Tab-separated table of N, CA and C in Angstrom:
chain	number	residue	atom	x	y	z
A	1058	MET	N	71.450	71.061	147.297
A	1058	MET	CA	71.055	72.082	146.340
A	1058	MET	C	70.148	73.071	147.043
A	1059	ASP	N	70.431	74.328	146.849
A	1059	ASP	CA	69.623	75.395	147.428
A	1059	ASP	C	68.383	75.573	146.561
A	1060	GLU	N	67.235	75.191	147.095
A	1060	GLU	CA	66.017	75.190	146.290
A	1060	GLU	C	65.518	76.594	145.984
A	1061	ILE	N	65.843	77.570	146.830
A	1061	ILE	CA	65.357	78.925	146.593
A	1061	ILE	C	66.034	79.521	145.368
A	1062	GLU	N	67.333	79.382	145.264
A	1062	GLU	CA	68.059	79.977	144.144
A	1062	GLU	C	68.344	78.982	143.032
A	1063	GLY	N	68.095	77.686	143.262
A	1063	GLY	CA	68.314	76.681	142.236
A	1063	GLY	C	69.756	76.319	141.988
A	1064	ARG	N	70.625	76.581	142.949
A	1064	ARG	CA	72.027	76.219	142.789
A	1064	ARG	C	72.596	75.815	144.140
A	1065	SER	N	73.683	75.086	144.105
A	1065	SER	CA	74.297	74.667	145.362
A	1065	SER	C	75.124	75.805	145.942
A	1066	PRO	N	75.208	75.900	147.272
A	1066	PRO	CA	75.981	76.977	147.900
A	1066	PRO	C	77.465	76.817	147.624
A	1067	ARG	N	78.207	77.949	147.637
A	1067	ARG	CA	79.643	77.925	147.403
A	1067	ARG	C	80.353	77.399	148.640
A	1068	PRO	N	81.228	76.410	148.476
A	1068	PRO	CA	81.885	75.777	149.617
A	1068	PRO	C	83.163	76.469	150.069
A	1069	GLY	N	83.090	77.532	150.818
A	1069	GLY	CA	84.261	78.143	151.440
A	1069	GLY	C	85.100	78.976	150.509
A	1070	PRO	N	86.302	79.367	150.983
A	1070	PRO	CA	87.191	80.220	150.208
A	1070	PRO	C	87.634	79.581	148.896
A	1071	ARG	N	88.065	80.421	147.975
A	1071	ARG	CA	88.465	79.967	146.646
A	1071	ARG	C	89.553	78.909	146.704
A	1072	LYS	N	90.534	79.079	147.600
A	1072	LYS	CA	91.622	78.105	147.693
A	1072	LYS	C	91.104	76.727	148.075
A	1073	GLU	N	90.055	76.678	148.878
A	1073	GLU	CA	89.494	75.396	149.290
A	1073	GLU	C	88.633	74.772	148.206
A	1074	ARG	N	88.193	75.548	147.223
A	1074	ARG	CA	87.369	75.017	146.149
A	1074	ARG	C	88.226	74.352	145.081
A	1075	GLY	N	89.544	74.519	145.154
A	1075	GLY	CA	90.439	73.786	144.275
A	1075	GLY	C	90.674	74.392	142.900
A	1076	TYR	N	90.436	75.659	142.712
A	1076	TYR	CA	90.763	76.273	141.437
A	1076	TYR	C	91.166	77.728	141.631
A	1077	PHE	N	91.897	78.231	140.662
A	1077	PHE	CA	92.275	79.638	140.603
A	1077	PHE	C	91.962	80.118	139.198
A	1078	LEU	N	91.600	81.363	139.050
A	1078	LEU	CA	91.331	81.891	137.716
A	1078	LEU	C	92.606	81.962	136.897
A	1079	LEU	N	93.704	82.386	137.504
A	1079	LEU	CA	95.001	82.434	136.843
A	1079	LEU	C	96.031	81.771	137.748
A	1080	ARG	N	96.873	80.949	137.174
A	1080	ARG	CA	97.923	80.323	137.968
A	1080	ARG	C	99.026	81.337	138.205
A	1081	ALA	N	99.305	81.601	139.468
A	1081	ALA	CA	100.320	82.594	139.827
A	1081	ALA	C	101.464	81.901	140.563
A	1082	THR	N	102.666	82.219	140.159
A	1082	THR	CA	103.831	81.673	140.843
A	1082	THR	C	104.226	82.614	141.981
A	1083	ARG	N	104.799	82.054	143.017
A	1083	ARG	CA	105.260	82.861	144.150
A	1083	ARG	C	106.655	83.383	143.837
A	1084	VAL	N	106.842	84.690	143.987
A	1084	VAL	CA	108.123	85.322	143.676
A	1084	VAL	C	108.594	86.136	144.873
A	1085	ARG	N	109.864	86.518	144.850
A	1085	ARG	CA	110.405	87.390	145.896
A	1085	ARG	C	109.673	88.727	145.868
A	1086	ASP	N	109.636	89.391	146.996
A	1086	ASP	CA	108.937	90.671	147.086
A	1086	ASP	C	109.501	91.724	146.135
A	1087	ASP	N	110.820	91.684	145.891
A	1087	ASP	CA	111.406	92.679	144.991
A	1087	ASP	C	111.113	92.388	143.518
A	1088	ALA	N	110.601	91.203	143.201
A	1088	ALA	CA	110.229	90.841	141.830
A	1088	ALA	C	108.726	90.917	141.614
A	1089	TRP	N	108.001	91.382	142.623
A	1089	TRP	CA	106.538	91.422	142.607
A	1089	TRP	C	106.049	92.860	142.580
A	1090	MET	N	104.898	93.080	141.951
A	1090	MET	CA	104.287	94.407	141.904
A	1090	MET	C	102.775	94.230	142.036
A	1091	SER	N	102.146	95.070	142.850
A	1091	SER	CA	100.688	95.000	142.987
A	1091	SER	C	100.042	95.463	141.681
A	1092	GLN	N	98.806	95.061	141.467
A	1092	GLN	CA	98.109	95.472	140.255
A	1092	GLN	C	97.900	96.987	140.197
A	1093	PRO	N	97.517	97.661	141.305
A	1093	PRO	CA	97.410	99.124	141.246
A	1093	PRO	C	98.750	99.804	140.924
A	1094	GLU	N	99.834	99.264	141.477
A	1094	GLU	CA	101.164	99.811	141.195
A	1094	GLU	C	101.524	99.610	139.715
A	1095	ALA	N	101.169	98.445	139.170
A	1095	ALA	CA	101.404	98.186	137.748
A	1095	ALA	C	100.606	99.156	136.890
A	1096	ALA	N	99.365	99.431	137.289
A	1096	ALA	CA	98.532	100.384	136.542
A	1096	ALA	C	99.157	101.772	136.544
A	1097	ARG	N	99.652	102.205	137.705
A	1097	ARG	CA	100.299	103.525	137.786
A	1097	ARG	C	101.572	103.561	136.947
A	1098	THR	N	102.364	102.508	137.010
A	1098	THR	CA	103.621	102.444	136.257
A	1098	THR	C	103.360	102.518	134.751
A	1099	LEU	N	102.339	101.813	134.293
A	1099	LEU	CA	102.026	101.773	132.863
A	1099	LEU	C	101.154	102.945	132.415
A	1100	GLY	N	100.581	103.660	133.374
A	1100	GLY	CA	99.710	104.774	133.028
A	1100	GLY	C	98.376	104.331	132.464
A	1101	VAL	N	97.859	103.210	132.976
A	1101	VAL	CA	96.581	102.668	132.506
A	1101	VAL	C	95.657	102.449	133.694
A	1102	SER	N	94.432	102.063	133.419
A	1102	SER	CA	93.457	101.797	134.475
A	1102	SER	C	93.631	100.383	135.033
A	1103	ALA	N	92.986	100.140	136.153
A	1103	ALA	CA	93.005	98.802	136.751
A	1103	ALA	C	92.320	97.793	135.823
A	1104	LEU	N	91.287	98.224	135.105
A	1104	LEU	CA	90.612	97.336	134.148
A	1104	LEU	C	91.571	96.922	133.044
A	1105	ARG	N	92.393	97.844	132.569
A	1105	ARG	CA	93.357	97.512	131.520
A	1105	ARG	C	94.399	96.524	132.038
A	1106	VAL	N	94.814	96.671	133.291
A	1106	VAL	CA	95.746	95.697	133.877
A	1106	VAL	C	95.088	94.321	133.907
A	1107	ALA	N	93.812	94.260	134.267
A	1107	ALA	CA	93.091	92.982	134.273
A	1107	ALA	C	93.039	92.388	132.866
A	1108	MET	N	92.819	93.235	131.873
A	1108	MET	CA	92.799	92.757	130.488
A	1108	MET	C	94.179	92.242	130.073
A	1109	LEU	N	95.222	92.955	130.470
A	1109	LEU	CA	96.582	92.515	130.139
A	1109	LEU	C	96.899	91.177	130.795
A	1110	LEU	N	96.437	90.989	132.015
A	1110	LEU	CA	96.620	89.710	132.704
A	1110	LEU	C	95.846	88.601	132.001
A	1111	ALA	N	94.582	88.855	131.694
A	1111	ALA	CA	93.732	87.836	131.075
A	1111	ALA	C	94.247	87.421	129.700
A	1112	ASN	N	94.902	88.336	129.001
A	1112	ASN	CA	95.401	88.039	127.663
A	1112	ASN	C	96.866	87.628	127.640
A	1113	GLY	N	97.454	87.437	128.815
A	1113	GLY	CA	98.821	86.927	128.897
A	1113	GLY	C	99.901	87.961	128.641
A	1114	ARG	N	99.548	89.231	128.640
A	1114	ARG	CA	100.549	90.280	128.422
A	1114	ARG	C	101.336	90.572	129.701
A	1115	LEU	N	100.702	90.389	130.858
A	1115	LEU	CA	101.369	90.500	132.155
A	1115	LEU	C	101.337	89.128	132.817
A	1116	THR	N	102.339	88.837	133.613
A	1116	THR	CA	102.456	87.542	134.269
A	1116	THR	C	101.962	87.638	135.702
A	1117	PRO	N	100.930	86.842	136.057
A	1117	PRO	CA	100.437	86.882	137.436
A	1117	PRO	C	101.460	86.300	138.400
A	1118	ALA	N	101.500	86.852	139.611
A	1118	ALA	CA	102.449	86.385	140.622
A	1118	ALA	C	101.884	86.661	142.004
A	1119	GLU	N	102.395	85.918	142.975
A	1119	GLU	CA	102.088	86.160	144.393
A	1119	GLU	C	103.376	86.566	145.083
A	1120	ASN	N	103.274	87.492	146.034
A	1120	ASN	CA	104.457	87.815	146.833
A	1120	ASN	C	104.579	86.799	147.964
A	1121	GLN	N	105.561	86.939	148.805
A	1121	GLN	CA	105.808	85.968	149.875
A	1121	GLN	C	104.649	85.898	150.873
A	1122	ALA	N	103.867	86.978	150.982
A	1122	ALA	CA	102.719	86.988	151.891
A	1122	ALA	C	101.475	86.384	151.238
A	1123	GLY	N	101.559	86.028	149.953
A	1123	GLY	CA	100.435	85.417	149.261
A	1123	GLY	C	99.489	86.402	148.592
A	1124	HIS	N	99.897	87.670	148.470
A	1124	HIS	CA	99.060	88.671	147.820
A	1124	HIS	C	99.207	88.576	146.304
A	1125	ALA	N	98.095	88.711	145.597
A	1125	ALA	CA	98.098	88.633	144.138
A	1125	ALA	C	98.666	89.902	143.535
A	1126	GLY	N	99.354	89.738	142.435
A	1126	GLY	CA	99.931	90.874	141.714
A	1126	GLY	C	100.507	90.387	140.401
A	1127	VAL	N	101.529	91.064	139.933
A	1127	VAL	CA	102.191	90.711	138.681
A	1127	VAL	C	103.702	90.759	138.883
A	1128	THR	N	104.427	90.159	137.955
A	1128	THR	CA	105.882	90.221	138.047
A	1128	THR	C	106.364	91.573	137.544
A	1129	GLY	N	107.387	92.085	138.176
A	1129	GLY	CA	107.978	93.343	137.751
A	1129	GLY	C	108.564	93.234	136.350
A	1130	ASP	N	109.115	92.057	136.017
A	1130	ASP	CA	109.690	91.854	134.684
A	1130	ASP	C	108.634	92.006	133.595
A	1131	SER	N	107.437	91.471	133.824
A	1131	SER	CA	106.394	91.573	132.801
A	1131	SER	C	105.920	93.019	132.654
A	1132	VAL	N	105.902	93.774	133.748
A	1132	VAL	CA	105.520	95.190	133.672
A	1132	VAL	C	106.583	95.966	132.895
A	1133	ARG	N	107.856	95.697	133.156
A	1133	ARG	CA	108.926	96.378	132.426
A	1133	ARG	C	108.893	96.017	130.937
A	1134	ALA	N	108.594	94.752	130.620
A	1134	ALA	CA	108.490	94.343	129.213
A	1134	ALA	C	107.325	95.051	128.532
A	1135	GLU	N	106.201	95.169	129.219
A	1135	GLU	CA	105.043	95.878	128.664
A	1135	GLU	C	105.361	97.358	128.483
A	1136	GLU	N	106.039	97.927	129.451
A	1136	GLU	CA	106.432	99.337	129.374
A	1136	GLU	C	107.357	99.571	128.177
A	1137	SER	N	108.290	98.662	127.966
A	1137	SER	CA	109.211	98.761	126.840
A	1137	SER	C	108.454	98.643	125.517
A	1138	TRP	N	107.524	97.689	125.428
A	1138	TRP	CA	106.737	97.526	124.209
A	1138	TRP	C	105.952	98.796	123.914
A	1139	ARG	N	105.334	99.370	124.936
A	1139	ARG	CA	104.534	100.585	124.763
A	1139	ARG	C	105.389	101.758	124.290
A	1140	ALA	N	106.640	101.828	124.743
A	1140	ALA	CA	107.525	102.916	124.344
A	1140	ALA	C	107.927	102.807	122.865
A	1141	GLN	N	107.977	101.577	122.343
A	1141	GLN	CA	108.435	101.360	120.971
A	1141	GLN	C	107.305	101.172	119.969
A	1142	ALA	N	106.111	100.831	120.418
A	1142	ALA	CA	105.007	100.506	119.511
A	1142	ALA	C	104.406	101.759	118.885
A	1143	THR	N	103.928	101.577	117.674
A	1143	THR	CA	103.230	102.672	116.995
A	1143	THR	C	101.814	102.797	117.555
A	1144	ARG	N	101.177	103.919	117.280
A	1144	ARG	CA	99.783	104.102	117.730
A	1144	ARG	C	98.886	103.027	117.141
A	1145	ARG	N	99.119	102.705	115.888
A	1145	ARG	CA	98.307	101.678	115.227
A	1145	ARG	C	98.472	100.325	115.918
A	1146	ALA	N	99.707	99.971	116.256
A	1146	ALA	CA	99.958	98.692	116.940
A	1146	ALA	C	99.282	98.675	118.308
A	1147	LYS	N	99.337	99.792	119.016
A	1147	LYS	CA	98.697	99.879	120.336
A	1147	LYS	C	97.183	99.733	120.221
A	1148	LEU	N	96.585	100.421	119.252
A	1148	LEU	CA	95.140	100.346	119.061
A	1148	LEU	C	94.715	98.947	118.642
A	1149	THR	N	95.476	98.346	117.727
A	1149	THR	CA	95.161	96.990	117.278
A	1149	THR	C	95.205	96.016	118.454
A	1150	ARG	N	96.245	96.114	119.261
A	1150	ARG	CA	96.352	95.204	120.406
A	1150	ARG	C	95.266	95.464	121.427
A	1151	LEU	N	94.902	96.718	121.648
A	1151	LEU	CA	93.813	97.034	122.569
A	1151	LEU	C	92.507	96.389	122.113
A	1152	LEU	N	92.209	96.475	120.829
A	1152	LEU	CA	90.982	95.868	120.298
A	1152	LEU	C	91.009	94.344	120.422
A	1153	ILE	N	92.136	93.740	120.100
A	1153	ILE	CA	92.274	92.282	120.209
A	1153	ILE	C	92.131	91.860	121.678
A	1154	ASP	N	92.777	92.583	122.573
A	1154	ASP	CA	92.689	92.260	124.000
A	1154	ASP	C	91.267	92.438	124.528
A	1155	ALA	N	90.579	93.493	124.084
A	1155	ALA	CA	89.212	93.736	124.549
A	1155	ALA	C	88.277	92.605	124.121
A	1156	VAL	N	88.422	92.150	122.890
A	1156	VAL	CA	87.595	91.030	122.402
A	1156	VAL	C	87.930	89.770	123.195
A	1157	GLY	N	89.206	89.528	123.422
A	1157	GLY	CA	89.626	88.346	124.175
A	1157	GLY	C	89.209	88.386	125.634
A	1158	TYR	N	89.113	89.578	126.200
A	1158	TYR	CA	88.753	89.735	127.625
A	1158	TYR	C	87.282	89.488	127.853
A	1159	PHE	N	86.434	90.005	126.963
A	1159	PHE	CA	84.980	89.876	127.132
A	1159	PHE	C	84.505	88.716	126.356
């Protein structure tokens, strides 16, 4: 235990600590999209992509190199939902997601 800060030091990289914040499946590179690319595709901020991930609206994935991102299918499904949803439905979901995220 680190007596100065009152907590034990973090033991190495996240993978070695034995947990992940979100379980991500490894997918082919053509089925994977980076989070910034997903944000540009959806026309939202990186924070909104994080909220969509945390609330299960986007599916986390790793590409073959092990980089974190999302599945292209989940981005296309979100894009389709956004094209068909009413303003009220979008606002309601944004509020629900914001409460669930924080």
